Short mmCIF file of C-alpha atoms in Angstrom, two decimals:
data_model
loop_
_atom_site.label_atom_id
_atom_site.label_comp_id
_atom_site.label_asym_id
_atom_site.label_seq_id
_atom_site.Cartn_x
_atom_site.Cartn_y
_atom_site.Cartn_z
CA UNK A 1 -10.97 7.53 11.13
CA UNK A 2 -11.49 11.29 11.99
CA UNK A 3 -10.47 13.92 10.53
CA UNK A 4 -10.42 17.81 12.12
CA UNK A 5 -12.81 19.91 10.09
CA UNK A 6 -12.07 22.51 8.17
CA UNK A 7 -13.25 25.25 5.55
CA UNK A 8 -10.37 25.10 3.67
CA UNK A 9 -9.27 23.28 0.51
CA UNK A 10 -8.65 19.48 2.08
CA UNK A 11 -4.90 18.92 3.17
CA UNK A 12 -3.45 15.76 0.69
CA UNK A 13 -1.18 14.70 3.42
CA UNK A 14 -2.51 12.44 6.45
CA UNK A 15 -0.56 13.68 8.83
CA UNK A 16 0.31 11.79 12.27
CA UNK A 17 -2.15 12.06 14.86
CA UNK A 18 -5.72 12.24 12.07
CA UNK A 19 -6.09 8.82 12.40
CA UNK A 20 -8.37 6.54 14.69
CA UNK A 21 -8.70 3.35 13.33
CA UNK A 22 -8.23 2.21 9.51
CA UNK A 23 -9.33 4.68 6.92
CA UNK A 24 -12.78 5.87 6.16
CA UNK A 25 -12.28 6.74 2.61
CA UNK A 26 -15.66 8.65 2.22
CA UNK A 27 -14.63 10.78 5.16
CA UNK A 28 -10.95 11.12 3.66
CA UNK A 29 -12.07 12.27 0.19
CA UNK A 30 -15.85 13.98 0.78
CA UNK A 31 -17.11 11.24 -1.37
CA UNK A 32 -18.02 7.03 -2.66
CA UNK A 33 -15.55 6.87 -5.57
CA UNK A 34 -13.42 3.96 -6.02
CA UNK A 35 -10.25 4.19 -4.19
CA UNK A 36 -6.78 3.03 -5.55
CA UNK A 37 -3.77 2.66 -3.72
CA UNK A 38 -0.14 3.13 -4.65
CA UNK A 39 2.49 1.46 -2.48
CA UNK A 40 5.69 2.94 -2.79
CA UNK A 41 5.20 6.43 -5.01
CA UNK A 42 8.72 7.46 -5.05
CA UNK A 43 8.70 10.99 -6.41
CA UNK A 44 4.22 10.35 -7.43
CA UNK A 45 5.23 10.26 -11.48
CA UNK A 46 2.65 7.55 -11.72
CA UNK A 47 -0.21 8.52 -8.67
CA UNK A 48 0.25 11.91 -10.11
CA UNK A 49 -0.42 11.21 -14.13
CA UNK A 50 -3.35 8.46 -12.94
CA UNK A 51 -4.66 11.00 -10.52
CA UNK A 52 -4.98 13.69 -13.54
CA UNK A 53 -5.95 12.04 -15.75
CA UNK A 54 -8.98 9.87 -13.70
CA UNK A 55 -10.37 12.76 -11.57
CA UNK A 56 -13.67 9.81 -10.89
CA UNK A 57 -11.16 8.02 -8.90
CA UNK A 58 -9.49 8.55 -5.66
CA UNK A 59 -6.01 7.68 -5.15
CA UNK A 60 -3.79 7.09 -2.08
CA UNK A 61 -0.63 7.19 -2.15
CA UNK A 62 1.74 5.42 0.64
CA UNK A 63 5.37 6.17 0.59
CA UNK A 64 7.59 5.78 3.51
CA UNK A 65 10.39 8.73 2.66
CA UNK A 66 9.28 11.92 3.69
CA UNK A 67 11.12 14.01 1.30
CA UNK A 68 9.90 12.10 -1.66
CA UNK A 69 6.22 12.57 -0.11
CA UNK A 70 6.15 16.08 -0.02
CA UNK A 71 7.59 16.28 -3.35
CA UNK A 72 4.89 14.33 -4.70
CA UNK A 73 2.15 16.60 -2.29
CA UNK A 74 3.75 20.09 -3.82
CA UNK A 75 3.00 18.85 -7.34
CA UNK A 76 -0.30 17.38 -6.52
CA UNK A 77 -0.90 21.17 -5.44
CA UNK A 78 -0.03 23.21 -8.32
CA UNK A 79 -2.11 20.55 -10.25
CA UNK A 80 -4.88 21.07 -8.00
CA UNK A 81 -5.42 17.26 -7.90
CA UNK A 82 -8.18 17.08 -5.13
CA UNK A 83 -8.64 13.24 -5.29
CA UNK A 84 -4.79 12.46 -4.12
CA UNK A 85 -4.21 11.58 -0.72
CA UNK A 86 -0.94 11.20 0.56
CA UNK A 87 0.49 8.97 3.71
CA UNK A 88 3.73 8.40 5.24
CA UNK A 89 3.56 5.12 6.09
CA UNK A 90 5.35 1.37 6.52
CA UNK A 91 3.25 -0.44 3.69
CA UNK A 92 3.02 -3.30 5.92
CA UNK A 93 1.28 -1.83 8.80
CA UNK A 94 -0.89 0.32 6.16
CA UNK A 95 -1.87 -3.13 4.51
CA UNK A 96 -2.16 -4.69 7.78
CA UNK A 97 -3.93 -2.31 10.07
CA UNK A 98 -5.50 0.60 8.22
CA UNK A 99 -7.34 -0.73 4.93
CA UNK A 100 -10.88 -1.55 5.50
CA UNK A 101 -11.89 -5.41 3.96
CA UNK A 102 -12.99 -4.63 1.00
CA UNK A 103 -12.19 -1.16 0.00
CA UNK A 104 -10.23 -1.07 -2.56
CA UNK A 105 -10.91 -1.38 -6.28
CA UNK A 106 -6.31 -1.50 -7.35
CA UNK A 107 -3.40 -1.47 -5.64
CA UNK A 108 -0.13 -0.78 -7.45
CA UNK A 109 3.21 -1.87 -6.54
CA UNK A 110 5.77 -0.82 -9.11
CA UNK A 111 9.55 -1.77 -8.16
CA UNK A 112 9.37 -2.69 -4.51
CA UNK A 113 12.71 -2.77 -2.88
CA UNK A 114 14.20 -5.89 -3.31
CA UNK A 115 16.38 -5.72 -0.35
CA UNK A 116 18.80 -8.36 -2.57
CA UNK A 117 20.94 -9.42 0.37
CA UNK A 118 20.20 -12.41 1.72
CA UNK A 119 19.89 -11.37 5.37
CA UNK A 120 17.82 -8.63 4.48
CA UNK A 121 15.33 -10.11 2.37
CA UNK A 122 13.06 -10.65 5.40
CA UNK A 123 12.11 -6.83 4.77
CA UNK A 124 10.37 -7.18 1.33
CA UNK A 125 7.12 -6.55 1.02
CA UNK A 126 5.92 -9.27 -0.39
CA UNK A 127 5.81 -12.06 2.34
CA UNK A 128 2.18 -14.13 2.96
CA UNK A 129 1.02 -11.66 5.63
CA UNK A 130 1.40 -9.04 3.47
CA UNK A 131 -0.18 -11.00 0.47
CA UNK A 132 -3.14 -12.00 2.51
CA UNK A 133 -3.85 -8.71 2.98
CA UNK A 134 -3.62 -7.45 -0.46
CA UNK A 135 -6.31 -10.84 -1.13
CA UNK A 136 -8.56 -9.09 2.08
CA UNK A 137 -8.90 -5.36 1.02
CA UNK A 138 -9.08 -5.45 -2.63
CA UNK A 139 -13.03 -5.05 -3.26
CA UNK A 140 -14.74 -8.55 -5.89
CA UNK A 141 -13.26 -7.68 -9.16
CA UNK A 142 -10.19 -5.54 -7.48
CA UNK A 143 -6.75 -5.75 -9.15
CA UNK A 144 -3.41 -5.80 -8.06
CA UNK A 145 -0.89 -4.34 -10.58
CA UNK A 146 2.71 -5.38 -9.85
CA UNK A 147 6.40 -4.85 -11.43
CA UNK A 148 10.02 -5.57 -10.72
CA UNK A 149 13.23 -5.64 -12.20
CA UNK A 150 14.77 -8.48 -10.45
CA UNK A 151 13.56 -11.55 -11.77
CA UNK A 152 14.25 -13.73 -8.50
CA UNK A 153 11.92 -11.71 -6.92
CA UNK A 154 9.49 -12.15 -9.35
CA UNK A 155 9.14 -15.43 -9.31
CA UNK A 156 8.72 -15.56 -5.57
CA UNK A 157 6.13 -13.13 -6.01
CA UNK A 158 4.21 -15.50 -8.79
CA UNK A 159 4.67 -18.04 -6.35
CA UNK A 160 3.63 -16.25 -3.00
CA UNK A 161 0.76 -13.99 -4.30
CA UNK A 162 -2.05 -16.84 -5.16
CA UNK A 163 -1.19 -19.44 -2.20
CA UNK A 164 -1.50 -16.71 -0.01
CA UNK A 165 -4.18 -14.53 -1.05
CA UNK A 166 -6.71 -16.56 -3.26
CA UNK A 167 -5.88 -13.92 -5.83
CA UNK A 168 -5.80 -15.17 -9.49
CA UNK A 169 -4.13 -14.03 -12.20
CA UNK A 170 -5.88 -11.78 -14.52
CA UNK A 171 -5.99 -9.09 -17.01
CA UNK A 172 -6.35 -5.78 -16.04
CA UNK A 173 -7.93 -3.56 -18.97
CA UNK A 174 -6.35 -0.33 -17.45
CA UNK A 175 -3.02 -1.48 -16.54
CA UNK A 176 0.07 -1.55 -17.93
CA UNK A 177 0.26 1.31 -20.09
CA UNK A 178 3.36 0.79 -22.35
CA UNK A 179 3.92 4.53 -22.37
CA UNK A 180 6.20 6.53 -20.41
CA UNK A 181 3.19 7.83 -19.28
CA UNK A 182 2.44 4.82 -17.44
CA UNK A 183 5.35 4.26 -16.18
CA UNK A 184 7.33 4.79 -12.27
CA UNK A 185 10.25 6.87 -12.34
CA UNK A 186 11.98 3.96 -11.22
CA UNK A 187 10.68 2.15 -14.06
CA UNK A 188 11.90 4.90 -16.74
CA UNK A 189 15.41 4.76 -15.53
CA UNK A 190 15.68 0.74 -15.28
CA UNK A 191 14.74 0.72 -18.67
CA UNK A 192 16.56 3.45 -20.38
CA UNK A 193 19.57 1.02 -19.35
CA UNK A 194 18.16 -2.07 -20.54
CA UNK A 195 16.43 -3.87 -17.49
CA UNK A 196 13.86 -6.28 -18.20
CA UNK A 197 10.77 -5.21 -16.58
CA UNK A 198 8.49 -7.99 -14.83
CA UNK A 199 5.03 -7.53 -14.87
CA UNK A 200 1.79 -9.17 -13.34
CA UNK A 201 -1.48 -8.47 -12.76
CA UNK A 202 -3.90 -10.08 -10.02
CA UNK A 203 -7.45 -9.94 -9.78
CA UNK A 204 -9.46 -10.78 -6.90
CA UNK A 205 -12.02 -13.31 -8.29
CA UNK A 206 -14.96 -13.40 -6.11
CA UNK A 207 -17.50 -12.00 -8.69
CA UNK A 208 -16.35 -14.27 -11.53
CA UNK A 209 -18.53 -17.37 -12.78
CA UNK A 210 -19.26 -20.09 -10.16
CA UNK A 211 -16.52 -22.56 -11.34
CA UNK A 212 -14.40 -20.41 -13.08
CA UNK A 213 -12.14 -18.01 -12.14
CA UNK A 214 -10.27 -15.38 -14.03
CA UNK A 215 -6.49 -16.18 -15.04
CA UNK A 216 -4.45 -16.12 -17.99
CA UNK A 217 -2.44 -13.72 -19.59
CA UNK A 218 -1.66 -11.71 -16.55
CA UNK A 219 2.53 -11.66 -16.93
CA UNK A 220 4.36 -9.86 -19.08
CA UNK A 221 7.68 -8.05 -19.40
CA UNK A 222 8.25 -4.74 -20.86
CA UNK A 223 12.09 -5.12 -22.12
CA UNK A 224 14.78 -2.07 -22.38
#
């Protein structure tokens, strides 16, 4: 990746046209933190809270509506968060083509669309493609941090993410926060009217024990 330098204060937003290849996150930020990756940050309640409050980590954020994108930039701005990143983006292609193997210590996907019609439910984002990837660019001891409402999908998820990504499930000590504070906006309001929200976490296991892997206790639901 290249990016145009500049004196100024670095721009959050990627915009079309900065990128040659997948990202170079040392480039992108001006430094080796760990990088973690949001998938769908709506309005950027959570990148922005996570973002504050763990300036040692870089965060990039991937949401596919413009508006709600530079929503989440102007706030990152009058925070003066300098390790948030923002890209407008199809997750898919951004999973597929433009994370590095191995670069990424979490990825968070909080409330994907569940396209719930049956002829649409091709466009989740949870299919094996996509969960290979997730297995591929999550760095030894990476997690992926996961929620939904809709319990069908859920389930497929459970199903879909191991057999397809050698992922395992795990116990993040981070994530979730059972605050409002660690919470989507999406999230708030399916639980203010008494949603059931489905939780897992996934760890990619290639620094655990020979023989054993981590696993256990890595579901839970947060009720309304």
């Amino acid at each position: 990746m290249s990016i145009v330098a500049s004196s100024e204060s670095p721009s959050l937003e990627i915009l079309p046209g900065v990128l040659c290849g997948p990202f170079d996150f040392g480039a992108l930020f001006g430094n080796a933190h760990p990088v973690e990756v949001e998938i769908g940050i709506g309005k950027g309640r959570f990148l922005l809270t996570q973002g504050a409050a763990r300036p040692e980590v870089n965060f990039l954020g991937v949401e596919w509506s413009l508006k709600y994108l530079r929503l989440a930039k102007e706030r990152a701005q009058r925070q003066g968060l300098a390790n948030i990143r923002l890209f407008r983006g199809d997750a898919r292609h951004v999973l597929a083509a433009l994370l590095p193997d191995r670069s990424v210590a979490r990825v968070h996907v909080y409330c994907p669309d569940p396209w719930p019609k049956k002829r649409h439910r091709k466009r989740r984002l949870f299919t094996p493609a996509t969960a290979a990837h997730l297995g591929r660019v999550l760095i030894p001891g990476g997690f992926l941090d996961l929620s939904t409402d809709v319990r069908d999908y859920f389930e497929e998820i459970r199903a879909l993410v191991p057999a397809a990504s050698g992922l395992k499930e795990g116990v993040d000590p981070l994530f979730p926060i059972e605050s409002a504070a660690g919470r989507t906006s999406y999230e708030e309001k399916y639980l203010l009217v008494g949603k059931l929200i489905h939780r897992a976490t996934y760890v990619r296991p290639d620094d655990a024990p020979e023989g054993r892997a981590p696993g256990g206790g890595g579901v839970r639901e947060s009720p309304g």
